[in-house]
Coordinates of C-alpha atoms and ligand atoms in Angstrom, one line a residue:
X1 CA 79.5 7.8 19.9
X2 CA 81.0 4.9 21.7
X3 CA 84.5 4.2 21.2
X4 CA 84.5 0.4 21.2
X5 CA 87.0 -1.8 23.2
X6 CA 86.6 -5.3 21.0
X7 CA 84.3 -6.0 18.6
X8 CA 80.8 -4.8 20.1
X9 CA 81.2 -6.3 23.9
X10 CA 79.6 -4.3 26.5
X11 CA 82.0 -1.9 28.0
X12 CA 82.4 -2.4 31.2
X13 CA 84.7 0.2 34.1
X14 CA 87.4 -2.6 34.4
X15 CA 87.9 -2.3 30.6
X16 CA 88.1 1.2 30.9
X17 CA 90.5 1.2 34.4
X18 CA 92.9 -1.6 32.7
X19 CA 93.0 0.9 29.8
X20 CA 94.1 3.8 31.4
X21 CA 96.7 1.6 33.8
X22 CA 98.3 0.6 30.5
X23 CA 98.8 3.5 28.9
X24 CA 97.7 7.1 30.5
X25 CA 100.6 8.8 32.9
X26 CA 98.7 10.5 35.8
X27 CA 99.3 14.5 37.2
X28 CA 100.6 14.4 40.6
X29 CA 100.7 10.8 41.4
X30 CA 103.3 7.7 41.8
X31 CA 101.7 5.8 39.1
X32 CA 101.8 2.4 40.9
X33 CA 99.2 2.1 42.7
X34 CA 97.0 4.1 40.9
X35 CA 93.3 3.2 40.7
X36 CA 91.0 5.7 39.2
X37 CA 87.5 6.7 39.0
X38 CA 85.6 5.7 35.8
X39 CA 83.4 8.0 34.4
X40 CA 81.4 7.2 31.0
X41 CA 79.0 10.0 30.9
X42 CA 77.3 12.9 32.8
X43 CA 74.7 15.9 32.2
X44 CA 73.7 18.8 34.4
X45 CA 74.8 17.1 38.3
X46 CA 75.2 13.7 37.6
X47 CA 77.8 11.5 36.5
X48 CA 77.4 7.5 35.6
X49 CA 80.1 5.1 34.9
X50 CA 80.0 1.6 32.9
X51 CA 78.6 -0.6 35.6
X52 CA 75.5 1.0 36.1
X53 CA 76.7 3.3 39.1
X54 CA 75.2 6.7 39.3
X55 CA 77.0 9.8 41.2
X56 CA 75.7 13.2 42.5
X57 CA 78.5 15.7 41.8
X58 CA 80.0 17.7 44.2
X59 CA 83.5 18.4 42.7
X60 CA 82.8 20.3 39.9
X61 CA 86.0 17.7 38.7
X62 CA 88.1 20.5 39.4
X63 CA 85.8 22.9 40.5
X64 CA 85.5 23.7 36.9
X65 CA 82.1 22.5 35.5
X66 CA 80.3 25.5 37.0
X67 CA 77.6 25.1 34.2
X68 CA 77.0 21.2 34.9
X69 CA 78.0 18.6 32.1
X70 CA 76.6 18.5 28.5
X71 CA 74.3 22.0 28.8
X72 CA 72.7 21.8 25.5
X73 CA 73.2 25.2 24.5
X74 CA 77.2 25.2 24.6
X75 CA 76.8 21.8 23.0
X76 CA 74.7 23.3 20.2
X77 CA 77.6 26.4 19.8
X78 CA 80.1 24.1 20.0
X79 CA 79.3 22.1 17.1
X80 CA 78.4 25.1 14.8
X81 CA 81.6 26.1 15.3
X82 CA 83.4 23.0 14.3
X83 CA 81.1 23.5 11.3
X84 CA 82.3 26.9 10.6
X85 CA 86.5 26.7 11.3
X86 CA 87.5 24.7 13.8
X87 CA 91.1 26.4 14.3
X88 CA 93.0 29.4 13.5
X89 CA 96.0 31.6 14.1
X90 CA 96.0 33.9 17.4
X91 CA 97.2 36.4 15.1
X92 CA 93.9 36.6 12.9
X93 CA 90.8 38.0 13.7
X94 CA 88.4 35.9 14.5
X95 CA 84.7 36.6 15.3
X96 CA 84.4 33.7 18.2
X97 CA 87.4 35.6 19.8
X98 CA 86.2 38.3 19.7
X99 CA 82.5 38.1 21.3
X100 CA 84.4 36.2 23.6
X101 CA 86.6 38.8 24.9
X102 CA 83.9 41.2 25.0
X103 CA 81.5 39.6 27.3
X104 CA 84.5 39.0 29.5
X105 CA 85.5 42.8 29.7
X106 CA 81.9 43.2 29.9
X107 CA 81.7 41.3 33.0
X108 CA 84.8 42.9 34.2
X109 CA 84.9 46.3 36.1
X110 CA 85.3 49.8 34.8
X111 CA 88.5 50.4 33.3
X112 CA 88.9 46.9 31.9
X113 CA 89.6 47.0 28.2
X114 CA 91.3 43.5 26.7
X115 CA 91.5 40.0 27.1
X116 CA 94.8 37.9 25.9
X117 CA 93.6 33.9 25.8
X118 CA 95.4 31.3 27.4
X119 CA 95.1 27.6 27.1
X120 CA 93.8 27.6 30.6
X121 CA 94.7 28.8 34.7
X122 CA 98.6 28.4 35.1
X123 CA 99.7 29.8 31.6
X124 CA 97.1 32.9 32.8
X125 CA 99.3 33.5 35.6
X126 CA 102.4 33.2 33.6
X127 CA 102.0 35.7 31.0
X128 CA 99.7 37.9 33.9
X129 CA 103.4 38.0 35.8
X130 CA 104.9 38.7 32.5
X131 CA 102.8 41.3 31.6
X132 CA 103.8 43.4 35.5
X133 CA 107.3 42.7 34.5
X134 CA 107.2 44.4 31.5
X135 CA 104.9 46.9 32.7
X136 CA 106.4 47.8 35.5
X137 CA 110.6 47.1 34.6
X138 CA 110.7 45.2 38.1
X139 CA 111.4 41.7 39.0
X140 CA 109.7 40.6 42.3
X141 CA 106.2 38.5 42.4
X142 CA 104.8 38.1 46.3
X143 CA 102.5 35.4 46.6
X144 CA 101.2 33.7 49.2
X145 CA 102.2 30.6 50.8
X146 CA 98.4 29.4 50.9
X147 CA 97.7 29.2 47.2
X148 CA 97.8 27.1 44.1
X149 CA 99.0 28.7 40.8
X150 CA 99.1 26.1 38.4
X151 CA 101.7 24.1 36.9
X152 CA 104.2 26.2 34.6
X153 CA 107.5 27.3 35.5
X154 CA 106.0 31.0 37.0
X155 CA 102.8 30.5 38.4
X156 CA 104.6 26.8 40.3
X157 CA 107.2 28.9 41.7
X158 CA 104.8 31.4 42.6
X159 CA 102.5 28.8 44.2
X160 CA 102.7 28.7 48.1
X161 CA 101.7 24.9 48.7
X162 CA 104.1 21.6 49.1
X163 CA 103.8 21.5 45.0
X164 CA 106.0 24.3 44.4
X165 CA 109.2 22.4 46.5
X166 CA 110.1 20.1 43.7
X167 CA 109.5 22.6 40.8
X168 CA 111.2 26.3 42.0
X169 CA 113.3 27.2 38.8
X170 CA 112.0 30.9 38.0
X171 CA 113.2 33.7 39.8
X172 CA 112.2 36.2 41.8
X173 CA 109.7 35.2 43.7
X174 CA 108.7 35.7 47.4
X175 CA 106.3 34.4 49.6
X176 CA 104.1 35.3 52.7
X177 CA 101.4 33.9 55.0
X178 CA 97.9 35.2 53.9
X179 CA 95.4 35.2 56.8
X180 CA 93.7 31.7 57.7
X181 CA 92.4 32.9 61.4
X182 CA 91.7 29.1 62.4
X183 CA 95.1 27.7 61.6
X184 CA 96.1 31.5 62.5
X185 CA 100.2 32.3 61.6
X186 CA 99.9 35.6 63.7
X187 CA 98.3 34.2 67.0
X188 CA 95.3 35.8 66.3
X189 CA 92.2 35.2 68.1
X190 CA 90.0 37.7 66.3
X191 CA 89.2 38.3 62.6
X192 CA 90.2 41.7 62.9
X193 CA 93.3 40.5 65.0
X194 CA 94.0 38.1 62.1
X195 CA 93.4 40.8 58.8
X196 CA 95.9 43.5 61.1
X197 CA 98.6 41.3 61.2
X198 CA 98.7 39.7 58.4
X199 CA 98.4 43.3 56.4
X200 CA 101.9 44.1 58.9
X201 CA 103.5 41.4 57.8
X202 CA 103.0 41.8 54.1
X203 CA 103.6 45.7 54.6
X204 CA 107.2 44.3 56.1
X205 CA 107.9 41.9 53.5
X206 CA 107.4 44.5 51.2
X207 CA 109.8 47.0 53.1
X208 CA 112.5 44.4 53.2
X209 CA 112.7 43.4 49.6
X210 CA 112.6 46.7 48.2
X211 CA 109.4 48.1 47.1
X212 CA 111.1 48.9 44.0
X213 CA 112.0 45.9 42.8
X214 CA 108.4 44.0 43.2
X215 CA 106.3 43.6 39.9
X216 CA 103.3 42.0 41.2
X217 CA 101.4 40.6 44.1
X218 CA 99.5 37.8 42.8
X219 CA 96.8 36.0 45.1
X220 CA 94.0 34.8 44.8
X221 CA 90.9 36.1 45.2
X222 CA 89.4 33.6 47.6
X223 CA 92.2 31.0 48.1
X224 CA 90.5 28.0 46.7
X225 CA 92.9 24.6 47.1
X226 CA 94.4 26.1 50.0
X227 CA 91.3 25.6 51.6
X228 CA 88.8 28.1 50.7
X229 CA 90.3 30.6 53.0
X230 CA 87.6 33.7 52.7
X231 CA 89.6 37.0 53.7
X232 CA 88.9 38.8 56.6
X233 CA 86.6 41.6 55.9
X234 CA 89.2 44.5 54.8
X235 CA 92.1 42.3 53.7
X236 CA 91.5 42.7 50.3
X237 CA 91.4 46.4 50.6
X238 CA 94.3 46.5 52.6
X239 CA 96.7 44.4 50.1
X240 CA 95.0 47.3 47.4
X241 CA 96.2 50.1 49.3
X242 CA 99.6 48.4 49.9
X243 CA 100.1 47.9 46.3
X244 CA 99.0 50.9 45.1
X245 CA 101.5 53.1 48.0
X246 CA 104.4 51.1 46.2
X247 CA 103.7 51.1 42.8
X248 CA 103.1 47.4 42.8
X249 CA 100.8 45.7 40.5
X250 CA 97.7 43.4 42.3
X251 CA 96.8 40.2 39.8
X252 CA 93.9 38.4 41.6
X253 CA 93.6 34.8 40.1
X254 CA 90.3 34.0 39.8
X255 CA 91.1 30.7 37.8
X256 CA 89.3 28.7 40.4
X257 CA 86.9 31.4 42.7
X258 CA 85.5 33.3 39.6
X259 CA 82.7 32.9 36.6
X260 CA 79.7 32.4 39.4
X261 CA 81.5 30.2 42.0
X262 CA 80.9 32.5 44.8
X263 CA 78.1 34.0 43.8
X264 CA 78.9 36.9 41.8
X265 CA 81.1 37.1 38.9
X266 CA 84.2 37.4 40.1
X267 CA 85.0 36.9 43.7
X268 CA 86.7 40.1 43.9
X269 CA 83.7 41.7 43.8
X270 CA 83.1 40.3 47.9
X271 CA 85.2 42.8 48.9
X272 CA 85.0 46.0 46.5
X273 CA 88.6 46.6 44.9
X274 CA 89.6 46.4 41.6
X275 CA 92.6 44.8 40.6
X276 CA 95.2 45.3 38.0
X277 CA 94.9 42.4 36.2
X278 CA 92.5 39.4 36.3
X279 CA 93.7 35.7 35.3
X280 CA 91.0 33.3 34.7
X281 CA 90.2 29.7 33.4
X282 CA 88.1 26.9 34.3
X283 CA 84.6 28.2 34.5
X284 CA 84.4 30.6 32.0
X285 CA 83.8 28.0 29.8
X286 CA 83.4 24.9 32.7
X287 CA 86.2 23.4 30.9
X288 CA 84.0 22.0 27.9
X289 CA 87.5 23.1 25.8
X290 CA 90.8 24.4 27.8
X291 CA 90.4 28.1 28.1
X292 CA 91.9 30.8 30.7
X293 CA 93.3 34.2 30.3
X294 CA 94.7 37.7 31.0
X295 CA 91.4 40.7 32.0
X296 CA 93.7 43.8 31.5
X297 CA 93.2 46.9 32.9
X298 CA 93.5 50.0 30.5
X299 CA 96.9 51.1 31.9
X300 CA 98.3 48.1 31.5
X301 CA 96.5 47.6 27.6
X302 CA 97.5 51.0 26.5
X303 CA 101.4 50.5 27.3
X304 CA 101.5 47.5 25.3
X305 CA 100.0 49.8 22.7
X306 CA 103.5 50.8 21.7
X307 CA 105.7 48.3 23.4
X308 CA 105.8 44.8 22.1
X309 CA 104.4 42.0 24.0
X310 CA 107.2 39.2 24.4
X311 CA 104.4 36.4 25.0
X312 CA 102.6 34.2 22.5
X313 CA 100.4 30.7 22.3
X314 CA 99.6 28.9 19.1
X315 CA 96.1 28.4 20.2
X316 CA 95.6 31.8 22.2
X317 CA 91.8 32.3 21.4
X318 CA 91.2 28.7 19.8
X319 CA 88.0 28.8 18.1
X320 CA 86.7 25.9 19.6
X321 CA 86.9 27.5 23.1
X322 CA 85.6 30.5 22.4
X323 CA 82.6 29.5 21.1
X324 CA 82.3 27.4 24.2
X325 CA 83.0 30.7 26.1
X326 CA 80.3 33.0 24.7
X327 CA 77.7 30.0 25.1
X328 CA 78.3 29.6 28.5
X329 CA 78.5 33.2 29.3
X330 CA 75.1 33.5 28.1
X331 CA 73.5 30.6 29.2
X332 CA 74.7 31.6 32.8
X333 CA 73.1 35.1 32.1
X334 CA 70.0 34.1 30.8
X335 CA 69.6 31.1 32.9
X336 CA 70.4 33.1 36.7
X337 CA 73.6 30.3 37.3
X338 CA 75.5 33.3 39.2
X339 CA 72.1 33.7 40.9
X340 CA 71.4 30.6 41.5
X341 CA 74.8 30.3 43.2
X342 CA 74.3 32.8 45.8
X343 CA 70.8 31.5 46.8
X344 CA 71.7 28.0 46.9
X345 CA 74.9 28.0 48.0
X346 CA 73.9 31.0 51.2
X347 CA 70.7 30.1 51.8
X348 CA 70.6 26.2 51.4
X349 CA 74.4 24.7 51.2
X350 CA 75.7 27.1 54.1
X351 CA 72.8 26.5 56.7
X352 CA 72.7 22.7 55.9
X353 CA 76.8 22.6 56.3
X354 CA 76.5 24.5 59.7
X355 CA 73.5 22.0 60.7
X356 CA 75.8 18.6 60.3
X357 CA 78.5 20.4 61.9
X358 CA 76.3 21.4 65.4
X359 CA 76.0 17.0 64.9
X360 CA 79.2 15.8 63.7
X361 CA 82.1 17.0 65.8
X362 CA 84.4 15.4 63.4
X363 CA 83.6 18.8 61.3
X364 CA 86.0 21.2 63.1
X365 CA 85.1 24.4 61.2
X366 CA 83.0 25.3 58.2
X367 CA 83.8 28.2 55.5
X368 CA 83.2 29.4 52.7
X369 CA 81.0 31.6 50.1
X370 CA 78.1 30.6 47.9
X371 CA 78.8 27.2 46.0
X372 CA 82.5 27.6 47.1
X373 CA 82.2 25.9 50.5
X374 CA 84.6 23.9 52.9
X375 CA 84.8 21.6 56.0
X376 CA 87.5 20.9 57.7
X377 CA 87.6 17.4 59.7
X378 CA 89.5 17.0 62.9
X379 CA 89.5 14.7 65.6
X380 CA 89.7 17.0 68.3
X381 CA 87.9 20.4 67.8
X382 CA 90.1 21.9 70.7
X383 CA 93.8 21.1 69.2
X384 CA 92.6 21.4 66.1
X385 CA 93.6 17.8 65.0
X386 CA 93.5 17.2 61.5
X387 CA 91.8 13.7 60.3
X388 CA 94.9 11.5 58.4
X389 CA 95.1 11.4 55.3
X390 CA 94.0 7.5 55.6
X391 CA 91.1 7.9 57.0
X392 CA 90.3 10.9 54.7
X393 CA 90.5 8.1 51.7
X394 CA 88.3 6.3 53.9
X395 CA 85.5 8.7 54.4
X396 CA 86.3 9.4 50.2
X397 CA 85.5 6.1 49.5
X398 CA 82.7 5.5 52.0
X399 CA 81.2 9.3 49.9
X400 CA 81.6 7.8 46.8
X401 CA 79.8 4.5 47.4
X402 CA 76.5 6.5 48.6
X403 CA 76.5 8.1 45.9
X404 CA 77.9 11.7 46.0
X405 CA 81.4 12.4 44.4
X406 CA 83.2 14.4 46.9
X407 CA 86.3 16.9 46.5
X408 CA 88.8 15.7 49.5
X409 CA 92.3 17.9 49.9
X410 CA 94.2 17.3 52.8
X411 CA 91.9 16.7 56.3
X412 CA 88.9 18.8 54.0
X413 CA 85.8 18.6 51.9
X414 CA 85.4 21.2 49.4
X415 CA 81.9 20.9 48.6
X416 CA 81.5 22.6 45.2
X417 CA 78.8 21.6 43.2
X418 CA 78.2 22.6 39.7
X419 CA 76.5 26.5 40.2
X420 CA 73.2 24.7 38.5
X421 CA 72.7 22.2 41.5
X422 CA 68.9 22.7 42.9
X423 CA 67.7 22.8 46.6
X424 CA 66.7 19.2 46.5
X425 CA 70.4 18.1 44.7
X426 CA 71.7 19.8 48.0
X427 CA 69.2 18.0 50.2
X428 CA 70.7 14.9 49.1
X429 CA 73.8 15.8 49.2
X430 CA 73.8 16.9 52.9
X431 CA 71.8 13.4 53.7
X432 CA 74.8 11.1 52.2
X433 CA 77.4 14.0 54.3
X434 CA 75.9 13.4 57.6
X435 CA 75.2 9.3 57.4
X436 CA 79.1 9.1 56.2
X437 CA 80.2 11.4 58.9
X438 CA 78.1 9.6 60.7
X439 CA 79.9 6.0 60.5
X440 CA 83.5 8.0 61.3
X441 CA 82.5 9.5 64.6
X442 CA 84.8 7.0 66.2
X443 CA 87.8 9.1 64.7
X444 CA 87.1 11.9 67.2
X445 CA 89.1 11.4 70.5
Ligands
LIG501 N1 94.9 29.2 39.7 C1 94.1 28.6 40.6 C2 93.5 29.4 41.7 C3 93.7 27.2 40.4 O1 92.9 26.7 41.3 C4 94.3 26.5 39.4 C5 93.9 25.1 39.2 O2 93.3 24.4 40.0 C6 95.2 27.2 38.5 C7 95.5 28.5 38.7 C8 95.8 26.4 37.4 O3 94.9 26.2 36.4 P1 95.1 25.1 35.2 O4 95.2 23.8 35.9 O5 93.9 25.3 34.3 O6 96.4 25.5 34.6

């Protein structure tokens, strides 16, 4: 279907750009200068736009089309659901719901039992933190100050980056510094210097707000617009033990890291805990139709077996979304995308990241797991400099006109394909990394 501008003139991306200028309010922008992207149409990697411009995706958009664009078979459920009911009540049951929620809690492990459906990541967190709340008759949420939440009154307060400043009207929340050994908070020189003193310093916090009045820690799993900031080996474990000595319940958001990014299911699963509750979003369906939600652990369920649930969303479990859900789900199964993941993003991603980065000492440091990978850009690799933010549109731009659609936050590159991308999709992408990089190796001083 095309939706026509005039008559049946060619559409071209100025149409489009003028369009959107006129009319469409942007997240997280002044809108003046605005000049976005167009994008008419994509499928498995690629994207296109109007002018004949073809794009090799490493963004996932949001690092949520894990699946790649237009896979056939969530297109296929997707329109024999419209077929069937294309909406209905949270409060009925539904059979798209509910093969949804079970292959979730299937994936989940032991001693998972529901799933309540969200509209996507940050109302996830919100009713996640509601649910400790209750659960628990405390007030406090720790989170940490490397993380993004999402945008609803909770889960922005409880976000640690500059987006929470303009937005902190819920109460009761309380940050800390989660470990980040190259940018270390602690002085650390050492992994395990880092994961030590970052577990004292949470153990403190906790002491001095009363381990009686936190709820929750929330973090996530793998801190993913932070920077993809992989915990040092027993971190995890340590915030587990801390939360379990107090009585605190541990909600890892996996909005971003989980349904295959890392290679594996859920991130979590890196470092061998289980959590208290599990919010997800974006992959789980790759965003096809909004989607996140609550993984509860049977506790947790079974208290709200006899005590009402204040919390409610008029399209909690939308049909539409569902049905995207259990497609994808089983598509990723039956088509090895977790898999495919590990292998590409370990064996082919990683080594070829590390490679431009022995070349390019613009890249300062290189992290990450599977398909969820990061560079950092500095122009000097002893202070640590971080590339402007000018010449970070620059090297954007410069990306974007070879070819490869980049994700850029602050002096990084995320590089977060869609979990389907193949060796050779890699192989290209890496060649477009190190010609760019290539042209700004003036930057470094
Ligand atoms: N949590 C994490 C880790 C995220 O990365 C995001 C979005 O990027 C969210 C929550 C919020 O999700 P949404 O934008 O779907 O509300």
């Amino acid at each position: 279907m095309k939706l026509a501008l005039q008559n049946d003139m060619a559409i071209t991306n100025d149409d489009v750009r003028q369009l959107d200028r006129s009319y469409v309010f942007h997240s997280w922008s002044m809108q003046g200068n605005l000049n976005p992207m167009v994008i008419a149409g994509a499928k498995g990697c690629e994207l296109w736009d109007y002018d004949g411009n073809t794009y090799l995706d490493f963004s996932s958009q949001l690092v949520n089309v894990n699946i790649g664009y237009q896979h056939p078979r969530v297109l296929a459920a997707m329109k024999a659901q419209l077929d069937e009911l294309v909406t209905i009540a949270p409060a009925t049951a539904n059979l798209a719901r509910g093969e949804a929620a079970k292959r979730i809690v299937e994936l989940a492990p032991k001693g998972f039992s529901k799933v309540f459906f969200t509209n996507a990541g940050a109302d996830a967190n919100e009713n996640a933190i509601r649910m400790a709340r209750m659960f628990t008759g405390r007030d406090k949420v720790f989170s940490a100050y490397r993380s993004y939440h999402g945008n609803t009154g909770s889960a922005i307060a409880a976000t640690g980056d500059w987006r929470r400043v303009p937005n902190e009207y819920s109460r009761g929340h309380v940050h800390f510094f989660n470990p980040y050994l190259y940018r270390s908070e602690f002085n650390a020189t050492t992994e395990e210097e880092e994961c030590a003193r970052a577990l004292a310093h949470l153990r403190r916090m906790i002491e001095v707000e009363g381990p009686n009045a936190i709820a929750a820690i929330l973090l996530e799993s793998i801190p993913g617009t932070a920077g993809i900031l992989v915990p040092p080996k027993g971190y995890m474990q340590g915030v587990r033990e801390l939360a379990t000595e107090f009585g605190i319940m541990l909600i890892l958001d996996e909005v971003m890291a989980g349904f295959g990014r890392t290679g594996k299911w859920f991130a979590f699963e890196h470092d061998g805990i289980v959590p208290d509750l599990i919010t997800f979003a974006k992959g789980v369906n790759a965003g096809y139709v909004p989607a996140g939600g609550v993984l509860i652990s049977e506790p947790i369920a079974r208290y709200f077996d006899d005590h009402f649930f204040a919390g409610g969303l008029t399209y909690s479990g939308h049909p539409l979304a569902m049905a995207a859900i259990v497609a994808t789900l089983d598509a990723m199964k039956e088509e090895k995308v977790v898999e495919n993941a590990a292998a590409i993003g370990d064996g082919v991603l990683r080594p070829g990241l590390e490679a431009l980065a022995e070349k390019h000492p613009l890249i300062g440091h290189v992290r990450g797991v599977g398909l969820f990978q990061a560079m950092e850009l500095v122009t000097s690799r002893e202070k640590k400099t971080p590339v402007t933010a000018a010449d970070m549109a620059k090297i954007k731009t410069a990306l974007v006109n070879a070819g490869l659609l980049p994700f850029v936050v602050e002096n990084r590159i995320h590089v977060v394909p869609p979990c389907t991308v193949s060796a050779e999709q890699v192989q290209q992408g890496l060649a477009i990394f190190d010609r760019v990089l290539g042209e700004f190796a003036g930057l470094v001083g």
